[in-house]
Amino acid sequence: MRKLRKGESYALLRTIRAAIITTKRSLQRCAQRDDVATEELSERLSRHSAPRSDEGSSRRRRYNLSLIGMICFIVLFSEAQAQSAGEQAAANGLAVIKPLQIGDTIPEALWNLPLQVVNHPDGKDTITLNDYRDKKLIILDFWSSWCSSCINSFPSLDSIQNVFRDDLQILLVNPASSKDDRLRILYIMEQQGRGVTGSFAVPSIYNDKIITKYFQPKVYPRLIWLNEKGEVLAITGKKELNRGRLQQLLLKEGGDRYGN
């Protein structure tokens, strides 16, 4: 649970104060109506009855205080727990996101940002880009289930990943805006596994909100080429991803020489 910032604390106090005032007014109106009804009933029964006990009023005050305390607790708990992906990113040093271009370097915080993933070869549910920092080249491939050309290229991605696996890691990136949930992506991955030798070897990040903001793909597929330093080497479509280009880049980055 993160500590609330100064501005958030002021906003929270204003919210609590407004809730307390609203609750008090509501309870006072209810109490006034109850008192009027009670007095009318008492007058009808007897004008000489004993004075009404204050026990009811005391119970009502205790109830009011308990209700106000409960409201304060709920508001505080809700505010403290409300950490969206954006708030988590802010906690990781990604509060201000500036779109990256060729020649830029991804921030260190992005290397360590937890990312939800499916189809990981080791069965992991969460990864970071830092897990692949030993690779000479990382390719982020933005895709969506409604992009047929994206899915049609998966067998080629699988083949390239297997050939260059020592120096290359391809990571599919499915943005949150695609509305593809985990089960749908898993189904697509399983279908791809039937069309390749062995199993489909390319993991997919899903429900992504942060990487997408850094590169803002307008069309799919969109490939982001990163070296081991996190420098953006290229931003391309799918046709630029071929063995000749990879061989050239990997040699330049100090990778192994691969056969044609």
Coordinates of C-alpha atoms in Angstrom, one line a residue:
M1 CA 0.0 0.0 0.0
R2 CA 1.6 3.3 -1.1
K3 CA 1.7 6.5 1.0
L4 CA -0.7 9.1 -0.2
R5 CA 0.9 12.2 -1.7
K6 CA 0.2 15.7 -0.2
G7 CA -2.3 16.7 -2.8
E8 CA -4.1 13.3 -2.5
S9 CA -4.3 13.7 1.3
Y10 CA -6.0 17.1 1.0
A11 CA -8.5 15.7 -1.5
L12 CA -9.1 12.8 0.8
L13 CA -9.7 15.0 3.8
R14 CA -12.2 17.1 1.8
T15 CA -14.0 13.9 0.7
I16 CA -14.2 12.7 4.3
R17 CA -15.4 16.1 5.6
A18 CA -18.1 16.2 2.9
A19 CA -19.3 12.7 3.8
I20 CA -19.4 13.5 7.5
I21 CA -21.4 16.7 6.9
T22 CA -23.8 15.0 4.6
T23 CA -24.3 12.1 7.1
K24 CA -24.8 14.5 10.0
R25 CA -27.5 16.5 8.2
S26 CA -29.3 13.3 7.1
L27 CA -29.2 11.9 10.6
Q28 CA -30.4 15.3 12.1
R29 CA -33.3 15.4 9.7
C30 CA -34.2 11.8 10.7
A31 CA -33.8 12.6 14.4
Q32 CA -36.1 15.7 14.1
R33 CA -38.8 13.7 12.4
D34 CA -38.5 11.0 15.0
D35 CA -38.7 13.5 17.8
V36 CA -41.8 15.2 16.3
A37 CA -43.6 11.8 15.9
T38 CA -42.7 10.8 19.4
E39 CA -43.9 14.0 20.9
E40 CA -47.2 13.8 19.1
L41 CA -47.7 10.2 20.2
S42 CA -46.9 11.1 23.8
E43 CA -49.3 14.0 23.8
R44 CA -52.1 11.7 22.6
L45 CA -51.4 9.1 25.2
S46 CA -51.1 11.4 28.1
R47 CA -50.2 15.0 28.9
H48 CA -49.2 13.8 32.4
S49 CA -46.8 11.1 31.5
A50 CA -43.3 11.0 32.9
P51 CA -40.6 13.0 31.0
R52 CA -39.1 11.2 28.1
S53 CA -35.8 9.4 28.8
D54 CA -32.6 10.6 27.2
E55 CA -31.6 7.0 26.6
G56 CA -32.9 7.0 23.0
S57 CA -31.0 10.2 22.2
S58 CA -27.8 8.7 23.7
R59 CA -28.2 5.6 21.6
R60 CA -28.7 7.7 18.5
R61 CA -25.6 9.7 19.1
R62 CA -23.5 6.6 19.6
Y63 CA -25.0 5.2 16.4
N64 CA -24.2 8.4 14.5
L65 CA -20.6 8.4 15.7
S66 CA -20.2 4.7 14.7
L67 CA -21.7 5.4 11.3
I68 CA -19.4 8.4 10.7
G69 CA -16.3 6.3 11.8
M70 CA -17.3 3.5 9.4
I71 CA -17.7 6.0 6.5
C72 CA -14.2 7.4 7.2
F73 CA -12.7 3.9 7.3
I74 CA -14.3 2.9 4.0
V75 CA -13.2 6.1 2.2
L76 CA -9.6 5.8 3.6
F77 CA -9.4 2.1 2.6
S78 CA -10.8 2.6 -0.8
E79 CA -8.4 5.5 -1.6
A80 CA -5.4 3.5 -0.4
Q81 CA -6.3 0.5 -2.4
A82 CA -7.2 2.3 -5.6
Q83 CA -4.0 1.7 -7.5
S84 CA -4.6 1.5 -11.2
A85 CA -1.9 0.6 -13.7
G86 CA -1.1 4.3 -14.0
E87 CA -0.6 4.7 -10.3
Q88 CA 1.6 1.6 -10.2
A89 CA 3.6 3.0 -13.0
A90 CA 4.0 6.3 -11.1
A91 CA 5.3 4.3 -8.1
N92 CA 7.8 2.7 -10.4
G93 CA 9.1 6.1 -11.7
L94 CA 6.9 6.2 -14.9
A95 CA 4.5 9.0 -13.8
V96 CA 5.4 11.2 -16.8
I97 CA 5.5 9.2 -20.1
K98 CA 7.1 10.9 -23.1
P99 CA 6.7 9.0 -26.4
L100 CA 9.9 7.4 -27.6
Q101 CA 11.4 7.8 -31.1
I102 CA 14.3 6.1 -33.0
G103 CA 17.5 7.0 -31.2
D104 CA 15.9 7.3 -27.8
T105 CA 16.6 5.1 -24.8
I106 CA 13.8 3.5 -22.7
P107 CA 13.9 4.6 -19.1
E108 CA 15.4 2.3 -16.4
A109 CA 12.0 2.1 -14.7
L110 CA 10.5 0.5 -17.9
W111 CA 13.1 -2.3 -17.7
N112 CA 11.8 -3.3 -14.3
L113 CA 8.0 -2.7 -14.9
P114 CA 6.0 -6.0 -14.1
L115 CA 4.2 -7.1 -17.2
Q116 CA 1.4 -9.7 -17.5
V117 CA 2.3 -12.4 -19.9
V118 CA 0.9 -15.6 -21.4
N119 CA 2.5 -18.4 -23.4
H120 CA 5.8 -18.1 -21.4
P121 CA 8.0 -21.1 -22.0
D122 CA 8.6 -21.5 -18.2
G123 CA 4.9 -20.9 -17.4
K124 CA 5.5 -17.5 -15.8
D125 CA 2.5 -15.1 -15.4
T126 CA 4.7 -12.0 -15.0
I127 CA 7.9 -10.8 -16.6
T128 CA 10.0 -7.7 -17.0
L129 CA 12.0 -6.5 -19.9
N130 CA 15.0 -6.8 -17.7
D131 CA 14.6 -10.6 -17.9
Y132 CA 15.9 -10.3 -21.4
R133 CA 18.7 -7.7 -20.9
D134 CA 21.3 -10.3 -21.8
K135 CA 19.9 -10.4 -25.4
K136 CA 21.5 -8.4 -28.1
L137 CA 18.1 -7.5 -29.6
I138 CA 14.6 -7.3 -28.2
I139 CA 11.7 -6.9 -30.6
L140 CA 8.3 -5.7 -29.2
D141 CA 5.6 -6.7 -31.7
F142 CA 2.2 -4.9 -31.1
W143 CA -0.8 -6.9 -32.1
S144 CA -4.5 -7.6 -31.6
S145 CA -6.8 -10.5 -32.2
W146 CA -8.7 -8.6 -34.9
C147 CA -5.4 -8.1 -36.8
S148 CA -5.3 -11.0 -39.3
S149 CA -1.9 -10.0 -40.7
C150 CA -0.5 -10.1 -37.1
I151 CA -1.8 -13.6 -36.5
N152 CA -0.8 -14.8 -39.9
S153 CA 2.8 -13.8 -39.2
F154 CA 3.1 -15.8 -36.0
P155 CA 4.6 -19.0 -37.6
S156 CA 7.3 -16.8 -39.1
L157 CA 7.9 -15.1 -35.7
D158 CA 8.2 -18.6 -34.1
S159 CA 10.8 -19.7 -36.7
I160 CA 12.9 -16.5 -36.4
Q161 CA 12.8 -16.8 -32.6
N162 CA 14.0 -20.4 -32.7
V163 CA 16.9 -19.6 -35.1
F164 CA 18.2 -16.5 -33.3
R165 CA 17.2 -17.5 -29.7
D166 CA 20.7 -17.0 -28.2
D167 CA 20.7 -13.3 -29.2
L168 CA 17.1 -12.3 -29.8
Q169 CA 13.9 -12.2 -27.9
I170 CA 10.6 -11.4 -29.6
L171 CA 7.8 -10.3 -27.3
L172 CA 4.3 -9.8 -28.5
V173 CA 2.5 -6.9 -26.9
N174 CA -1.3 -6.8 -26.8
P175 CA -2.5 -3.4 -25.7
A176 CA -5.4 -3.0 -23.2
S177 CA -7.3 -1.0 -25.8
S178 CA -7.6 -4.1 -27.9
K179 CA -10.1 -5.5 -25.3
D180 CA -8.5 -9.0 -25.7
D181 CA -8.7 -10.9 -22.4
R182 CA -6.2 -13.5 -21.2
L183 CA -8.4 -16.5 -22.3
R184 CA -8.8 -15.2 -25.8
I185 CA -5.1 -14.7 -26.2
L186 CA -4.4 -18.1 -24.8
Y187 CA -6.7 -19.7 -27.3
I188 CA -5.0 -17.9 -30.2
M189 CA -1.6 -19.1 -28.8
E190 CA -2.8 -22.7 -28.6
Q191 CA -4.1 -22.5 -32.1
Q192 CA -0.7 -21.3 -33.3
G193 CA 1.0 -24.1 -31.5
R194 CA -0.8 -26.6 -33.8
G195 CA 0.8 -25.0 -36.9
V196 CA 4.4 -25.1 -35.8
T197 CA 6.9 -27.7 -34.9
G198 CA 6.9 -28.3 -31.1
S199 CA 5.1 -25.4 -29.4
F200 CA 4.7 -21.7 -30.3
A201 CA 7.7 -20.1 -28.6
V202 CA 6.8 -16.5 -28.5
P203 CA 5.3 -15.0 -25.3
S204 CA 2.7 -12.3 -25.4
I205 CA 2.4 -9.4 -23.0
Y206 CA -1.3 -8.6 -22.5
N207 CA -3.5 -5.8 -21.0
D208 CA -0.6 -3.4 -21.6
K209 CA -1.1 0.3 -20.9
I210 CA 2.5 1.5 -20.3
I211 CA 4.6 0.3 -23.2
T212 CA 1.8 1.2 -25.6
K213 CA 1.9 4.8 -24.3
Y214 CA 5.7 5.0 -25.0
F215 CA 5.4 3.9 -28.6
Q216 CA 1.8 4.7 -29.5
P217 CA 1.3 2.4 -32.4
K218 CA -1.2 3.6 -34.9
V219 CA -1.4 0.4 -37.0
Y220 CA -0.7 -3.2 -36.3
P221 CA 1.6 -5.0 -36.5
R222 CA 4.1 -2.5 -35.3
L223 CA 7.6 -3.6 -34.3
I224 CA 9.9 -1.8 -31.9
W225 CA 13.6 -2.9 -32.2
L226 CA 15.7 -2.4 -29.0
N227 CA 19.3 -3.3 -28.3
E228 CA 20.6 -4.5 -24.9
K229 CA 21.1 -0.8 -23.8
G230 CA 17.5 -0.1 -24.4
E231 CA 18.1 2.1 -27.4
V232 CA 15.4 2.3 -30.0
L233 CA 17.1 1.1 -33.2
A234 CA 14.1 0.9 -35.5
I235 CA 10.3 1.1 -35.6
T236 CA 9.0 -0.9 -38.5
G237 CA 6.2 -3.0 -40.0
K238 CA 6.4 -6.8 -40.3
K239 CA 8.1 -7.1 -43.7
E240 CA 11.3 -5.6 -42.3
L241 CA 11.6 -8.6 -40.0
N242 CA 13.7 -11.0 -42.0
R243 CA 16.7 -13.1 -41.4
G244 CA 19.0 -10.9 -43.5
R245 CA 18.2 -7.8 -41.5
L246 CA 18.4 -9.6 -38.2
Q247 CA 21.8 -11.1 -39.1
Q248 CA 23.1 -7.6 -40.0
L249 CA 21.8 -6.0 -36.8
L250 CA 23.0 -8.8 -34.5
L251 CA 26.5 -8.7 -36.0
K252 CA 26.6 -4.9 -35.4
E253 CA 25.5 -5.4 -31.8
G254 CA 28.1 -8.1 -31.2
G255 CA 26.0 -11.1 -31.7
D256 CA 26.9 -14.5 -33.2
R257 CA 27.1 -15.1 -36.9
Y258 CA 24.2 -17.2 -38.1
G259 CA 24.0 -19.2 -41.3
N260 CA 21.7 -18.1 -44.1

